[in-house]
Amino acid sequence: MNDLFGNEAPEAPEREPLAPGAVILRGWALPLETALLTALDGIVAEAPFRHMVTPGGFEMSVAMTNCGAAGWVTDRRGYRYDGKDPESGKPWPPMPAVFLTLAREAADEAGYPGFVPDACLINRYQPGARLSLHQDRNERDFDNPIVSVSLGLAATFQFGGLSRTDTVRKIPLRHGDVVVWGGPSRLFYHGVPALKDGEHLTVGRVRLNLTFRKAL
Ligand code: MD3
Ligand code: FE
């Protein structure tokens, strides 16, 4: 019941401005749920989720994999994009068409036309997993937005500003929500506190997050 007064455009997506340059498209990915989860199964069969190690030597609680020409990796040598999966030595699985289309259309809707991601980092949060406050700055060009898609269990997402010490806001990200971060918000600090336990009807006891980037 989000149209009690009948004055919304019939096909208007739920579109919440979040911060300068950032827009949340609530439920935007829901029509593609099955196609996304099927494509994800194919990727994970080729490039399984793994817990990477930070340069400081800590194993991440979030498990990750990638698809596309470039994948985000971390190890004792640092954070970077690499065309190959270090576990297999093979190129990352190609970006499925349904991923590319979703990312391009969401960016378009948010005011960033012509977004063509070459990297998709896939994060898997099991209960208790968290991602500490950070900036995404391993990409070559910050003029491109980042598109994020949440699936499965809901999480609290936190984001601040350009400085680590800026006040942090919290927003819930639920199954099917898509967020586009561009312009000034592209370099905002953000993170995910420990995932609460629960069971999602179709995805199970897990939260999955896809982040689409133009890395190269
Ligand atoms: C704001 N992932 O993979 S998605 C990441 O839910 C990451 O897994 C989180 O942060 C997750 O790097 C957050 C939302 C998000 C993604 C990228 C951003 C927010 C962002 C880049 C800049 C500012
Ligand atoms: Fe991030």
GROMACS .gro file of C-alpha atoms and ligand atoms in nm:
model
  240
    1MET     CA    1   0.000   0.000   0.000
    2ASN     CA    2   0.237   0.273  -0.111
    3ASP     CA    3  -0.005   0.458  -0.334
    4LEU     CA    4  -0.288   0.538  -0.093
    5PHE     CA    5  -0.365   0.864  -0.266
    6GLY     CA    6  -0.343   0.730  -0.618
    7ASN     CA    7  -0.115   1.004  -0.739
    8GLU     CA    8   0.202   0.818  -0.819
    9ALA     CA    9   0.293   0.739  -1.176
   10PRO     CA   10   0.169   0.383  -1.242
   11GLU     CA   11   0.511   0.232  -1.309
   12ALA     CA   12   0.718   0.465  -1.087
   13PRO     CA   13   0.978   0.265  -0.898
   14GLU     CA   14   1.022   0.336  -0.530
   15ARG     CA   15   1.307   0.574  -0.557
   16GLU     CA   16   1.460   0.730  -0.246
   17PRO     CA   17   1.735   0.988  -0.276
   18LEU     CA   18   1.990   0.883  -0.014
   19ALA     CA   19   2.276   1.130  -0.036
   20PRO     CA   20   2.413   1.362  -0.307
   21GLY     CA   21   2.448   1.138  -0.614
   22ALA     CA   22   2.311   0.827  -0.439
   23VAL     CA   23   1.970   0.673  -0.503
   24ILE     CA   24   1.803   0.365  -0.360
   25LEU     CA   25   1.566   0.173  -0.588
   26ARG     CA   26   1.361  -0.037  -0.347
   27GLY     CA   27   1.277  -0.382  -0.482
   28TRP     CA   28   1.418  -0.299  -0.825
   29ALA     CA   29   1.579  -0.643  -0.868
   30LEU     CA   30   1.273  -0.845  -0.758
   31PRO     CA   31   1.146  -0.922  -1.110
   32LEU     CA   32   1.489  -1.070  -1.188
   33GLU     CA   33   1.525  -1.270  -0.866
   34THR     CA   34   1.522  -1.616  -1.025
   35ALA     CA   35   1.741  -1.519  -1.319
   36LEU     CA   36   1.996  -1.357  -1.087
   37LEU     CA   37   2.011  -1.653  -0.847
   38THR     CA   38   2.045  -1.901  -1.134
   39ALA     CA   39   2.327  -1.698  -1.291
   40LEU     CA   40   2.492  -1.676  -0.950
   41ASP     CA   41   2.488  -2.056  -0.911
   42GLY     CA   42   2.677  -2.084  -1.240
   43ILE     CA   43   2.941  -1.834  -1.127
   44VAL     CA   44   2.990  -1.999  -0.788
   45ALA     CA   45   3.031  -2.341  -0.955
   46GLU     CA   46   3.328  -2.197  -1.149
   47ALA     CA   47   3.466  -1.962  -0.885
   48PRO     CA   48   3.357  -2.069  -0.535
   49PHE     CA   49   3.314  -1.824  -0.248
   50ARG     CA   50   3.629  -1.787  -0.038
   51HIS     CA   51   3.741  -1.587   0.263
   52MET     CA   52   4.022  -1.363   0.145
   53VAL     CA   53   4.297  -1.225   0.367
   54THR     CA   54   4.355  -0.853   0.419
   55PRO     CA   55   4.701  -0.698   0.381
   56GLY     CA   56   4.710  -0.688   0.761
   57GLY     CA   57   4.671  -1.068   0.776
   58PHE     CA   58   4.306  -1.096   0.885
   59GLU     CA   59   4.068  -1.339   0.719
   60MET     CA   60   3.754  -1.156   0.609
   61SER     CA   61   3.426  -1.278   0.762
   62VAL     CA   62   3.251  -1.199   0.431
   63ALA     CA   63   3.314  -1.465   0.165
   64MET     CA   64   3.369  -1.332  -0.187
   65THR     CA   65   3.389  -1.422  -0.552
   66ASN     CA   66   3.374  -1.223  -0.877
   67CYS     CA   67   3.262  -1.226  -1.234
   68GLY     CA   68   3.357  -1.006  -1.527
   69ALA     CA   69   3.686  -0.904  -1.687
   70ALA     CA   70   3.827  -0.792  -1.352
   71GLY     CA   71   3.775  -0.925  -1.001
   72TRP     CA   72   3.849  -0.754  -0.670
   73VAL     CA   73   4.099  -0.946  -0.462
   74THR     CA   74   4.293  -0.899  -0.142
   75ASP     CA   75   4.589  -1.087   0.004
   76ARG     CA   76   4.903  -1.002   0.203
   77ARG     CA   77   5.027  -0.798  -0.096
   78GLY     CA   78   4.729  -0.560  -0.095
   79TYR     CA   79   4.391  -0.484  -0.251
   80ARG     CA   80   4.362  -0.479  -0.630
   81TYR     CA   81   4.168  -0.592  -0.937
   82ASP     CA   82   4.291  -0.902  -1.116
   83GLY     CA   83   4.165  -1.064  -1.436
   84LYS     CA   84   4.225  -1.411  -1.292
   85ASP     CA   85   4.092  -1.598  -0.993
   86PRO     CA   86   4.400  -1.658  -0.777
   87GLU     CA   87   4.251  -1.988  -0.649
   88SER     CA   88   4.224  -2.145  -0.995
   89GLY     CA   89   4.454  -1.931  -1.210
   90LYS     CA   90   4.166  -1.905  -1.461
   91PRO     CA   91   3.985  -1.588  -1.573
   92TRP     CA   92   3.681  -1.498  -1.360
   93PRO     CA   93   3.350  -1.624  -1.505
   94PRO     CA   94   3.205  -1.381  -1.760
   95MET     CA   95   2.946  -1.130  -1.646
   96PRO     CA   96   2.602  -1.281  -1.719
   97ALA     CA   97   2.381  -1.075  -1.951
   98VAL     CA   98   2.115  -1.040  -1.679
   99PHE     CA   99   2.376  -0.883  -1.446
  100LEU     CA  100   2.492  -0.635  -1.710
  101THR     CA  101   2.141  -0.532  -1.804
  102LEU     CA  102   2.032  -0.485  -1.443
  103ALA     CA  103   2.337  -0.272  -1.361
  104ARG     CA  104   2.302  -0.059  -1.674
  105GLU     CA  105   1.930  -0.001  -1.630
  106ALA     CA  106   1.960   0.084  -1.259
  107ALA     CA  107   2.242   0.331  -1.328
  108ASP     CA  108   2.036   0.481  -1.608
  109GLU     CA  109   1.735   0.520  -1.376
  110ALA     CA  110   1.957   0.692  -1.119
  111GLY     CA  111   2.091   0.941  -1.372
  112TYR     CA  112   2.413   0.770  -1.483
  113PRO     CA  113   2.342   0.665  -1.842
  114GLY     CA  114   2.578   0.436  -2.033
  115PHE     CA  115   2.722   0.251  -1.731
  116VAL     CA  116   2.907  -0.062  -1.851
  117PRO     CA  117   3.059  -0.247  -1.555
  118ASP     CA  118   3.357  -0.474  -1.613
  119ALA     CA  119   3.367  -0.612  -1.258
  120CYS     CA  120   3.110  -0.762  -1.025
  121LEU     CA  121   3.220  -0.841  -0.670
  122ILE     CA  122   2.986  -1.089  -0.503
  123ASN     CA  123   2.976  -1.082  -0.123
  124ARG     CA  124   2.825  -1.357   0.090
  125TYR     CA  125   2.732  -1.275   0.449
  126GLN     CA  126   2.649  -1.558   0.683
  127PRO     CA  127   2.512  -1.460   1.026
  128GLY     CA  128   2.778  -1.262   1.213
  129ALA     CA  129   2.972  -1.161   0.900
  130ARG     CA  130   3.051  -0.791   0.871
  131LEU     CA  131   3.236  -0.543   0.653
  132SER     CA  132   3.409  -0.264   0.839
  133LEU     CA  133   3.386   0.099   0.732
  134HIS     CA  134   3.585   0.157   0.412
  135GLN     CA  135   3.598   0.346   0.084
  136ASP     CA  136   3.594   0.176  -0.258
  137ARG     CA  137   3.892   0.333  -0.428
  138ASN     CA  138   4.070   0.056  -0.619
  139GLU     CA  139   3.886   0.148  -0.939
  140ARG     CA  140   4.065   0.360  -1.196
  141ASP     CA  141   3.794   0.619  -1.256
  142PHE     CA  142   3.561   0.747  -0.984
  143ASP     CA  143   3.336   0.918  -1.241
  144ASN     CA  144   3.155   0.586  -1.285
  145PRO     CA  145   2.899   0.494  -1.021
  146ILE     CA  146   2.884   0.169  -0.825
  147VAL     CA  147   2.560  -0.028  -0.841
  148SER     CA  148   2.480  -0.261  -0.551
  149VAL     CA  149   2.215  -0.533  -0.539
  150SER     CA  150   2.104  -0.695  -0.212
  151LEU     CA  151   1.956  -1.046  -0.200
  152GLY     CA  152   1.847  -1.270   0.087
  153LEU     CA  153   1.856  -1.162   0.452
  154ALA     CA  154   1.819  -0.792   0.522
  155ALA     CA  155   2.116  -0.599   0.657
  156THR     CA  156   2.173  -0.265   0.816
  157PHE     CA  157   2.395  -0.068   0.585
  158GLN     CA  158   2.593   0.223   0.724
  159PHE     CA  159   2.741   0.512   0.534
  160GLY     CA  160   2.909   0.833   0.633
  161GLY     CA  161   3.084   1.091   0.421
  162LEU     CA  162   3.419   1.158   0.260
  163SER     CA  163   3.598   1.151   0.594
  164ARG     CA  164   3.620   0.838   0.810
  165THR     CA  165   3.503   1.041   1.110
  166ASP     CA  166   3.188   1.183   0.944
  167THR     CA  167   2.858   1.096   1.110
  168VAL     CA  168   2.728   0.759   0.997
  169ARG     CA  169   2.369   0.698   0.882
  170LYS     CA  170   2.205   0.357   0.890
  171ILE     CA  171   1.960   0.221   0.635
  172PRO     CA  172   1.810  -0.125   0.598
  173LEU     CA  173   1.888  -0.304   0.270
  174ARG     CA  174   1.644  -0.580   0.188
  175HIS     CA  175   1.603  -0.853  -0.069
  176GLY     CA  176   1.580  -0.694  -0.414
  177ASP     CA  177   1.698  -0.345  -0.319
  178VAL     CA  178   1.937  -0.175  -0.559
  179VAL     CA  179   2.152   0.124  -0.466
  180VAL     CA  180   2.340   0.344  -0.709
  181TRP     CA  181   2.633   0.543  -0.568
  182GLY     CA  182   2.778   0.811  -0.790
  183GLY     CA  183   2.884   1.171  -0.790
  184PRO     CA  184   2.994   1.298  -0.449
  185SER     CA  185   2.877   0.981  -0.269
  186ARG     CA  186   3.102   0.757  -0.479
  187LEU     CA  187   3.382   0.788  -0.225
  188PHE     CA  188   3.173   0.788   0.092
  189TYR     CA  189   3.281   0.562   0.374
  190HIS     CA  190   3.043   0.269   0.419
  191GLY     CA  191   3.014  -0.069   0.587
  192VAL     CA  192   2.786  -0.347   0.708
  193PRO     CA  193   2.763  -0.438   1.080
  194ALA     CA  194   2.740  -0.804   1.178
  195LEU     CA  195   2.454  -0.976   0.995
  196LYS     CA  196   2.171  -1.088   1.220
  197ASP     CA  197   2.061  -1.447   1.200
  198GLY     CA  198   1.745  -1.529   1.009
  199GLU     CA  199   1.606  -1.733   0.725
  200HIS     CA  200   1.508  -1.589   0.390
  201LEU     CA  201   1.232  -1.778   0.208
  202THR     CA  202   1.414  -1.821  -0.122
  203VAL     CA  203   1.779  -1.747  -0.046
  204GLY     CA  204   1.817  -1.913   0.294
  205ARG     CA  205   2.031  -1.817   0.593
  206VAL     CA  206   2.249  -1.576   0.403
  207ARG     CA  207   2.277  -1.228   0.253
  208LEU     CA  208   2.427  -1.186  -0.093
  209ASN     CA  209   2.540  -0.854  -0.232
  210LEU     CA  210   2.647  -0.785  -0.588
  211THR     CA  211   2.847  -0.469  -0.652
  212PHE     CA  212   2.896  -0.365  -1.011
  213ARG     CA  213   3.198  -0.153  -1.089
  214LYS     CA  214   3.387  -0.011  -1.381
  215ALA     CA  215   3.730  -0.109  -1.251
  216LEU     CA  216   3.957  -0.086  -1.557
  217MD3     C1  217   2.884   0.353  -0.108
  217MD3     N1  218   2.963  -0.395  -0.008
  217MD3     O1  219   3.164  -0.467  -0.170
  217MD3     S1  220   2.690  -0.248  -0.087
  217MD3     C2  221   3.174  -0.357  -0.113
  217MD3     O2  222   2.658  -0.480   0.133
  217MD3     C3  223   3.068  -0.316  -0.019
  217MD3     O3  224   2.823  -0.600   0.067
  217MD3     C4  225   2.860  -0.370   0.087
  217MD3     O4  226   3.083  -0.215   0.043
  217MD3     C5  227   2.773  -0.492   0.095
  217MD3     O5  228   3.268  -0.280  -0.132
  217MD3     C6  229   2.785  -0.249   0.059
  217MD3     C7  230   2.656  -0.076  -0.100
  217MD3     C8  231   2.771   0.008  -0.146
  217MD3     C9  232   2.865  -0.040  -0.234
  217MD3    C10  233   2.965   0.043  -0.279
  217MD3    C11  234   2.972   0.175  -0.240
  217MD3    C12  235   2.780   0.137  -0.105
  217MD3    C13  236   2.878   0.222  -0.149
  217MD3    C14  237   3.070   0.264  -0.287
  217MD3    C15  238   3.072   0.394  -0.246
  217MD3    C16  239   2.980   0.440  -0.156
  218FE      FE  240   3.244  -0.099  -0.046
   0.00000   0.00000   0.00000
